[in-house]
Coordinates of C-alpha atoms in Angstrom, one line a residue:
Chain T
M106 CA 58.4 58.0 -19.4
A107 CA 59.7 59.4 -16.2
R108 CA 59.1 63.0 -15.1
K109 CA 62.5 64.6 -14.9
I110 CA 62.6 67.2 -12.2
V111 CA 65.8 69.2 -11.4
F112 CA 66.3 70.6 -7.9
T113 CA 68.4 73.8 -8.0
S114 CA 69.1 77.1 -6.2
G115 CA 71.2 80.1 -6.7
K116 CA 72.8 80.1 -3.3
G117 CA 74.6 77.0 -2.0
G118 CA 73.8 75.3 1.3
V119 CA 70.0 75.8 1.1
G120 CA 69.4 72.0 1.5
K121 CA 68.9 70.8 -2.1
T122 CA 70.7 67.5 -1.7
T123 CA 68.9 66.7 1.5
L124 CA 65.5 67.5 0.0
V125 CA 66.2 65.5 -3.2
S126 CA 67.2 62.5 -1.1
Q127 CA 64.2 62.7 1.2
I128 CA 61.6 63.6 -1.5
G129 CA 63.0 60.7 -3.6
R130 CA 62.6 58.3 -0.6
K131 CA 59.1 59.5 0.1
L132 CA 58.0 59.1 -3.6
A133 CA 59.5 55.6 -3.7
S134 CA 57.7 54.7 -0.5
L135 CA 54.5 55.7 -2.3
N136 CA 55.2 53.0 -4.9
N137 CA 56.8 55.2 -7.5
R138 CA 60.0 54.0 -9.2
V139 CA 62.5 56.8 -8.6
L140 CA 66.0 57.5 -9.8
L141 CA 68.1 60.2 -8.2
V142 CA 70.9 61.6 -10.3
D143 CA 73.8 63.5 -8.8
A144 CA 74.6 66.2 -11.4
D145 CA 76.8 68.1 -8.9
F146 CA 79.9 66.6 -10.4
S147 CA 82.7 68.0 -8.3
L148 CA 80.9 68.7 -5.0
N149 CA 78.8 65.5 -5.0
N150 CA 77.0 64.6 -1.8
L151 CA 73.9 62.7 -2.8
D152 CA 75.6 59.4 -2.0
L153 CA 76.4 60.7 1.4
A154 CA 72.9 62.0 2.1
L155 CA 71.5 58.6 1.4
G156 CA 74.3 56.7 3.2
V157 CA 75.5 54.8 0.2
E158 CA 78.9 56.4 -0.3
N159 CA 80.7 53.1 0.3
F160 CA 78.8 51.4 -2.5
V161 CA 79.9 53.6 -5.3
V162 CA 81.7 51.5 -8.0
Y163 CA 80.8 53.3 -11.2
D164 CA 79.4 56.8 -11.5
L165 CA 77.8 59.2 -14.0
F166 CA 81.2 60.0 -15.4
D167 CA 81.9 56.3 -16.1
V168 CA 78.5 56.0 -17.8
L169 CA 79.2 59.1 -20.0
S170 CA 82.7 57.9 -20.8
G171 CA 81.4 54.5 -21.9
N172 CA 83.2 52.6 -19.1
C173 CA 80.0 50.9 -18.0
R174 CA 76.4 50.6 -18.8
I175 CA 74.1 53.0 -17.0
R176 CA 72.4 50.3 -14.9
Q177 CA 75.8 49.1 -13.6
A178 CA 76.2 52.5 -12.0
F179 CA 72.9 52.4 -10.1
I180 CA 72.9 51.9 -6.4
K181 CA 69.8 50.6 -4.7
D182 CA 68.7 52.5 -1.6
K183 CA 69.0 50.8 1.7
Y184 CA 65.5 51.6 2.8
E185 CA 63.3 51.8 -0.3
K186 CA 63.3 49.1 -2.9
N187 CA 62.0 51.4 -5.6
L188 CA 64.7 54.0 -5.2
Y189 CA 68.0 54.0 -7.2
I190 CA 70.9 56.5 -7.1
L191 CA 73.1 57.4 -10.0
P192 CA 76.1 58.9 -8.1
S193 CA 78.8 61.2 -9.3
D194 CA 82.1 60.6 -7.8
K195 CA 84.8 62.0 -10.1
L196 CA 86.3 65.5 -10.1
S197 CA 87.5 65.1 -13.7
A198 CA 83.9 64.9 -15.0
N199 CA 83.3 68.6 -14.4
S200 CA 83.9 70.1 -17.8
S201 CA 83.9 67.1 -20.0
F202 CA 80.2 66.5 -20.8
S203 CA 77.2 68.4 -22.0
A204 CA 73.6 68.3 -20.9
Q205 CA 72.9 66.5 -24.1
N206 CA 75.2 63.6 -23.1
I207 CA 73.4 63.2 -19.8
K208 CA 70.0 63.6 -21.4
T209 CA 70.8 60.8 -23.9
A210 CA 72.1 58.5 -21.1
L211 CA 68.9 59.1 -19.1
L212 CA 66.6 58.6 -22.1
G213 CA 67.7 55.0 -22.2
V214 CA 66.4 54.3 -18.7
S215 CA 63.5 56.8 -18.6
K216 CA 60.9 54.0 -19.2
L217 CA 62.1 52.2 -16.1
F218 CA 61.2 55.0 -13.7
D219 CA 58.2 57.2 -12.8
F220 CA 60.5 60.1 -11.6
I221 CA 64.1 61.1 -12.3
L222 CA 65.1 63.7 -9.7
I223 CA 68.3 65.6 -10.6
D224 CA 70.4 67.3 -7.9
S225 CA 72.0 70.4 -9.5
P226 CA 75.0 72.3 -8.3
A227 CA 74.5 75.7 -6.8
G228 CA 75.3 78.8 -8.9
I229 CA 74.6 79.5 -12.5
D230 CA 77.7 78.1 -14.1
N231 CA 78.0 75.2 -16.6
G232 CA 77.1 72.6 -14.1
F233 CA 73.8 74.3 -13.3
K234 CA 73.1 74.6 -17.0
R235 CA 73.9 71.0 -17.7
A236 CA 71.6 69.8 -14.9
V237 CA 68.7 72.1 -15.7
L238 CA 68.7 71.3 -19.4
C239 CA 68.3 67.6 -18.7
A240 CA 64.9 68.3 -17.0
D241 CA 61.4 69.1 -18.0
E242 CA 60.5 70.7 -14.6
A243 CA 62.4 72.7 -12.1
V244 CA 62.2 73.2 -8.4
V245 CA 64.1 76.1 -6.9
V246 CA 65.0 75.5 -3.3
I247 CA 65.3 78.6 -1.1
N248 CA 65.5 79.5 2.5
S249 CA 64.4 82.7 4.2
S250 CA 67.7 84.5 3.8
F251 CA 67.7 87.6 1.5
E252 CA 70.7 86.3 -0.4
S253 CA 69.0 83.1 -1.2
L254 CA 65.8 84.9 -2.4
R255 CA 67.8 87.3 -4.6
D256 CA 69.8 84.5 -6.2
A257 CA 66.6 82.4 -6.7
D258 CA 65.0 85.2 -8.7
K259 CA 68.0 85.2 -11.1
V260 CA 67.9 81.5 -11.3
I261 CA 64.2 81.4 -12.0
N262 CA 64.6 83.9 -14.9
I263 CA 67.4 81.8 -16.4
I264 CA 65.4 78.6 -16.1
K265 CA 62.5 80.3 -17.8
S266 CA 64.8 81.4 -20.6
Y267 CA 65.5 77.7 -21.3
D268 CA 61.8 77.3 -22.0
I269 CA 61.1 75.3 -18.9
D270 CA 57.8 76.7 -17.9
K271 CA 57.0 74.5 -14.9
V272 CA 59.1 76.1 -12.2
S273 CA 58.1 76.0 -8.5
L274 CA 59.6 76.9 -5.2
I275 CA 60.3 75.0 -1.9
L276 CA 61.0 77.2 1.1
N277 CA 63.4 75.1 3.2
R278 CA 64.3 75.6 6.8
A279 CA 61.4 77.9 7.4
R280 CA 61.3 79.3 10.9
G281 CA 57.7 79.4 12.1
D282 CA 58.6 81.3 15.3
L283 CA 60.2 84.1 13.3
M284 CA 57.3 84.2 10.8
M285 CA 54.9 84.6 13.7
S286 CA 57.0 87.4 15.2
G287 CA 57.0 89.2 11.9
Y288 CA 60.7 88.9 11.3
G289 CA 60.9 85.9 9.0
V290 CA 59.8 86.0 5.4
S291 CA 56.4 84.3 5.0
A292 CA 55.7 81.8 2.4
E293 CA 53.1 84.0 0.8
N294 CA 55.5 87.0 0.6
V295 CA 58.1 84.8 -1.0
K296 CA 55.6 83.6 -3.6
D297 CA 54.6 87.2 -4.4
L298 CA 58.2 88.4 -4.5
L299 CA 59.5 85.7 -6.9
K300 CA 56.3 85.4 -8.9
C301 CA 56.4 81.6 -8.8
S302 CA 54.2 78.9 -7.5
L303 CA 55.0 77.3 -4.1
L304 CA 55.5 73.5 -4.1
G305 CA 56.0 73.3 -0.4
V306 CA 57.5 74.6 2.9
V307 CA 59.9 72.5 5.0
P308 CA 60.4 73.6 8.6
D309 CA 63.7 74.1 10.2
S310 CA 64.1 70.6 11.7
D311 CA 66.7 68.8 13.8
A312 CA 65.5 65.6 12.3
L313 CA 66.8 66.7 8.8
L314 CA 70.1 67.9 10.2
T315 CA 70.9 64.7 12.0
L316 CA 69.9 62.2 9.4
D317 CA 73.4 60.9 8.3
G318 CA 71.9 58.9 5.5
K319 CA 69.2 57.3 7.7
K320 CA 65.5 57.3 7.1
L321 CA 63.6 60.4 8.3
S322 CA 61.4 59.7 11.3
R323 CA 57.7 59.6 10.4
L324 CA 56.9 61.6 13.6
S325 CA 59.0 64.6 12.5
S326 CA 57.5 67.8 11.1
A327 CA 59.9 67.6 8.2
D328 CA 58.5 64.2 7.2
K329 CA 55.0 65.6 7.2
A330 CA 56.1 68.6 5.1
I331 CA 57.9 66.3 2.6
S332 CA 54.8 64.1 2.4
M333 CA 52.8 67.1 1.5
I334 CA 55.3 68.1 -1.2
C335 CA 55.2 64.6 -2.7
N336 CA 51.4 64.7 -2.7
K337 CA 51.6 68.0 -4.6
I338 CA 54.1 66.6 -7.1
L339 CA 51.9 63.6 -7.7
T340 CA 48.5 65.2 -7.9
G341 CA 49.3 68.8 -8.7
R342 CA 47.4 70.1 -5.7
G343 CA 47.2 69.8 -2.0
D344 CA 48.1 71.6 1.2
I345 CA 51.4 73.2 2.1
Y346 CA 52.9 72.7 5.5
D347 CA 52.4 75.7 7.8
P348 CA 55.5 76.1 10.0
T349 CA 53.7 78.7 12.2
L350 CA 51.1 76.2 13.4
K351 CA 53.0 75.0 16.5
Y352 CA 53.8 78.6 17.5
K353 CA 50.2 79.8 17.6
G354 CA 48.2 80.1 20.8
F355 CA 49.3 80.3 24.4
F356 CA 51.7 77.4 24.3
G357 CA 52.9 78.5 21.0
S358 CA 53.9 81.9 22.4
I359 CA 55.9 80.1 25.2
K360 CA 57.6 78.0 22.5
R361 CA 58.5 81.2 20.6
S362 CA 60.0 82.9 23.6
L363 CA 62.0 79.8 24.5
R364 CA 63.3 79.6 21.0
K365 CA 64.2 83.3 21.0
S366 CA 66.1 83.0 24.2
N367 CA 68.3 80.3 22.6
Chain Y
M210 CA 46.0 76.3 3.1
A211 CA 46.0 80.1 2.9
F212 CA 49.1 81.6 4.5
R213 CA 49.1 84.8 6.3
K214 CA 51.0 87.6 4.6
N215 CA 53.5 89.1 7.0
K216 CA 53.6 92.8 7.1
K217 CA 56.6 93.7 4.9
S218 CA 59.5 94.9 7.0
E219 CA 61.8 97.7 5.8
E220 CA 64.4 95.1 5.0
F221 CA 62.0 93.1 2.9
L222 CA 61.0 96.2 0.9
R223 CA 64.7 96.8 0.4
L224 CA 65.0 93.3 -1.0
E225 CA 62.0 93.9 -3.3
N226 CA 63.6 97.0 -4.7
L227 CA 66.9 95.2 -5.2
I228 CA 65.2 92.3 -7.0
E229 CA 63.3 94.8 -9.2
K230 CA 66.6 96.5 -10.0
D231 CA 68.2 93.1 -10.8
R232 CA 65.3 92.2 -13.1
L233 CA 65.4 95.4 -15.0
G234 CA 69.2 95.6 -15.1
T235 CA 69.1 99.3 -13.9
T236 CA 70.9 101.3 -11.3
C237 CA 69.5 101.8 -7.8
D238 CA 68.3 105.3 -8.5
F239 CA 66.6 104.6 -11.8
S240 CA 63.1 104.0 -10.4
T241 CA 63.3 107.1 -8.2
L242 CA 64.4 109.4 -11.0
F243 CA 61.9 107.8 -13.4
K244 CA 59.0 108.4 -11.0
I245 CA 60.1 112.0 -10.4
D246 CA 60.3 112.7 -14.1
I247 CA 56.9 111.1 -14.9
E248 CA 55.3 113.1 -12.0
N249 CA 56.8 116.3 -13.4
L250 CA 55.6 115.5 -16.9
F251 CA 52.1 114.7 -15.8
S252 CA 51.9 117.7 -13.5
E253 CA 52.3 119.9 -16.6
Y254 CA 49.0 118.6 -18.0
C255 CA 47.0 117.6 -14.9
E256 CA 46.5 118.5 -11.3
L257 CA 47.6 115.3 -9.7
S258 CA 45.8 114.0 -6.7
D259 CA 48.3 111.3 -5.9
K260 CA 51.8 110.2 -6.7
P261 CA 52.0 108.2 -10.0
I262 CA 52.2 104.4 -9.6
I263 CA 54.7 103.0 -12.1
S264 CA 55.2 99.3 -12.7
L265 CA 58.1 98.1 -14.8
T266 CA 58.4 94.4 -15.8
R267 CA 60.6 92.6 -18.2
E268 CA 59.4 89.8 -20.4
K269 CA 62.3 88.3 -22.3
D270 CA 63.5 91.2 -24.5
T271 CA 60.6 93.6 -23.9
F272 CA 59.9 96.0 -21.1
I273 CA 56.3 96.5 -20.0
I274 CA 55.8 99.9 -18.4
S275 CA 52.5 100.8 -16.9
V276 CA 51.8 104.1 -15.4
T277 CA 48.7 104.9 -13.3
V278 CA 48.1 108.6 -12.6
K279 CA 45.2 110.0 -10.6
A280 CA 44.3 113.6 -11.2
N281 CA 41.7 116.0 -9.8
R282 CA 41.7 118.2 -12.9
I283 CA 43.0 118.4 -16.4
K284 CA 44.8 121.7 -17.0
T285 CA 43.5 123.8 -19.9
F286 CA 45.9 125.7 -22.0
A287 CA 46.2 126.9 -25.5
V288 CA 49.1 126.2 -27.9
S289 CA 50.6 129.2 -29.6
K290 CA 50.9 128.6 -33.3
N291 CA 54.0 130.7 -33.7

């Protein structure tokens, strides 16, 4: 049976969809069979993040409405043969279906995959509830902004009230230069503040911002961070990427001051 | 890898207070007033050596309140029976 992990956040725009797509690709490249589900019904972008937006014929709404079988709605990723996407493409689906409907649909294909990653909408409305209740584990994506941290705390409490005990955090777009200067929130402070385990830290990276559905460069720091996250998902332990590393030492201080002047 | 804890800035402490308030569902001044009242109460019985440390956490429907008070001396007094 597949491990069902929902990626959520309180605040929007923290990078959930990008992370789901890249973590999915990385897990698939490590020989895991992965299904990505876009549960963000009305503001769906998972298809775009993976560059398959032109291949959508059926979507989750069609599956739930009985217009097609679930496998007919799957789209195979362009880069990873073990990665499939179940897109969501219709506005009208927003209020029609419950978490139980999606859960039942996913149960039928659960044996075919090792991981089912669910991209949840931001906020704590019905869409969020629907996405979270389909999963056994939750990952709350945050960035260093105080708004994101405050919202994440509320989201974590709600998820725990649904009896999902395995909740972890990914600190996205972490600025190592700011952390070194004492301005940014450090990963350790975040962990303490939100009283939640840290699955990983992803640095602020141009490589992620300019993806446009393509594969992430193996040379990028974001790729390294995502590999470490996948290792932690697979084994339950491992290191966490340290975004301050390249800002340490003499050359690091030059990099910091250059970044500050930008 | 062990991460270095950044020294908490004033802004970060503000966020900590805000999140604590969100968790407890109380107003901004609740903690301050509660601390003052607890301090006053304990001062009646002991000579406090430090400010009380109060930790309030919420676990589902229960509040867990732990108070740590350090005192130099316990005050002695008699209770009038009338």
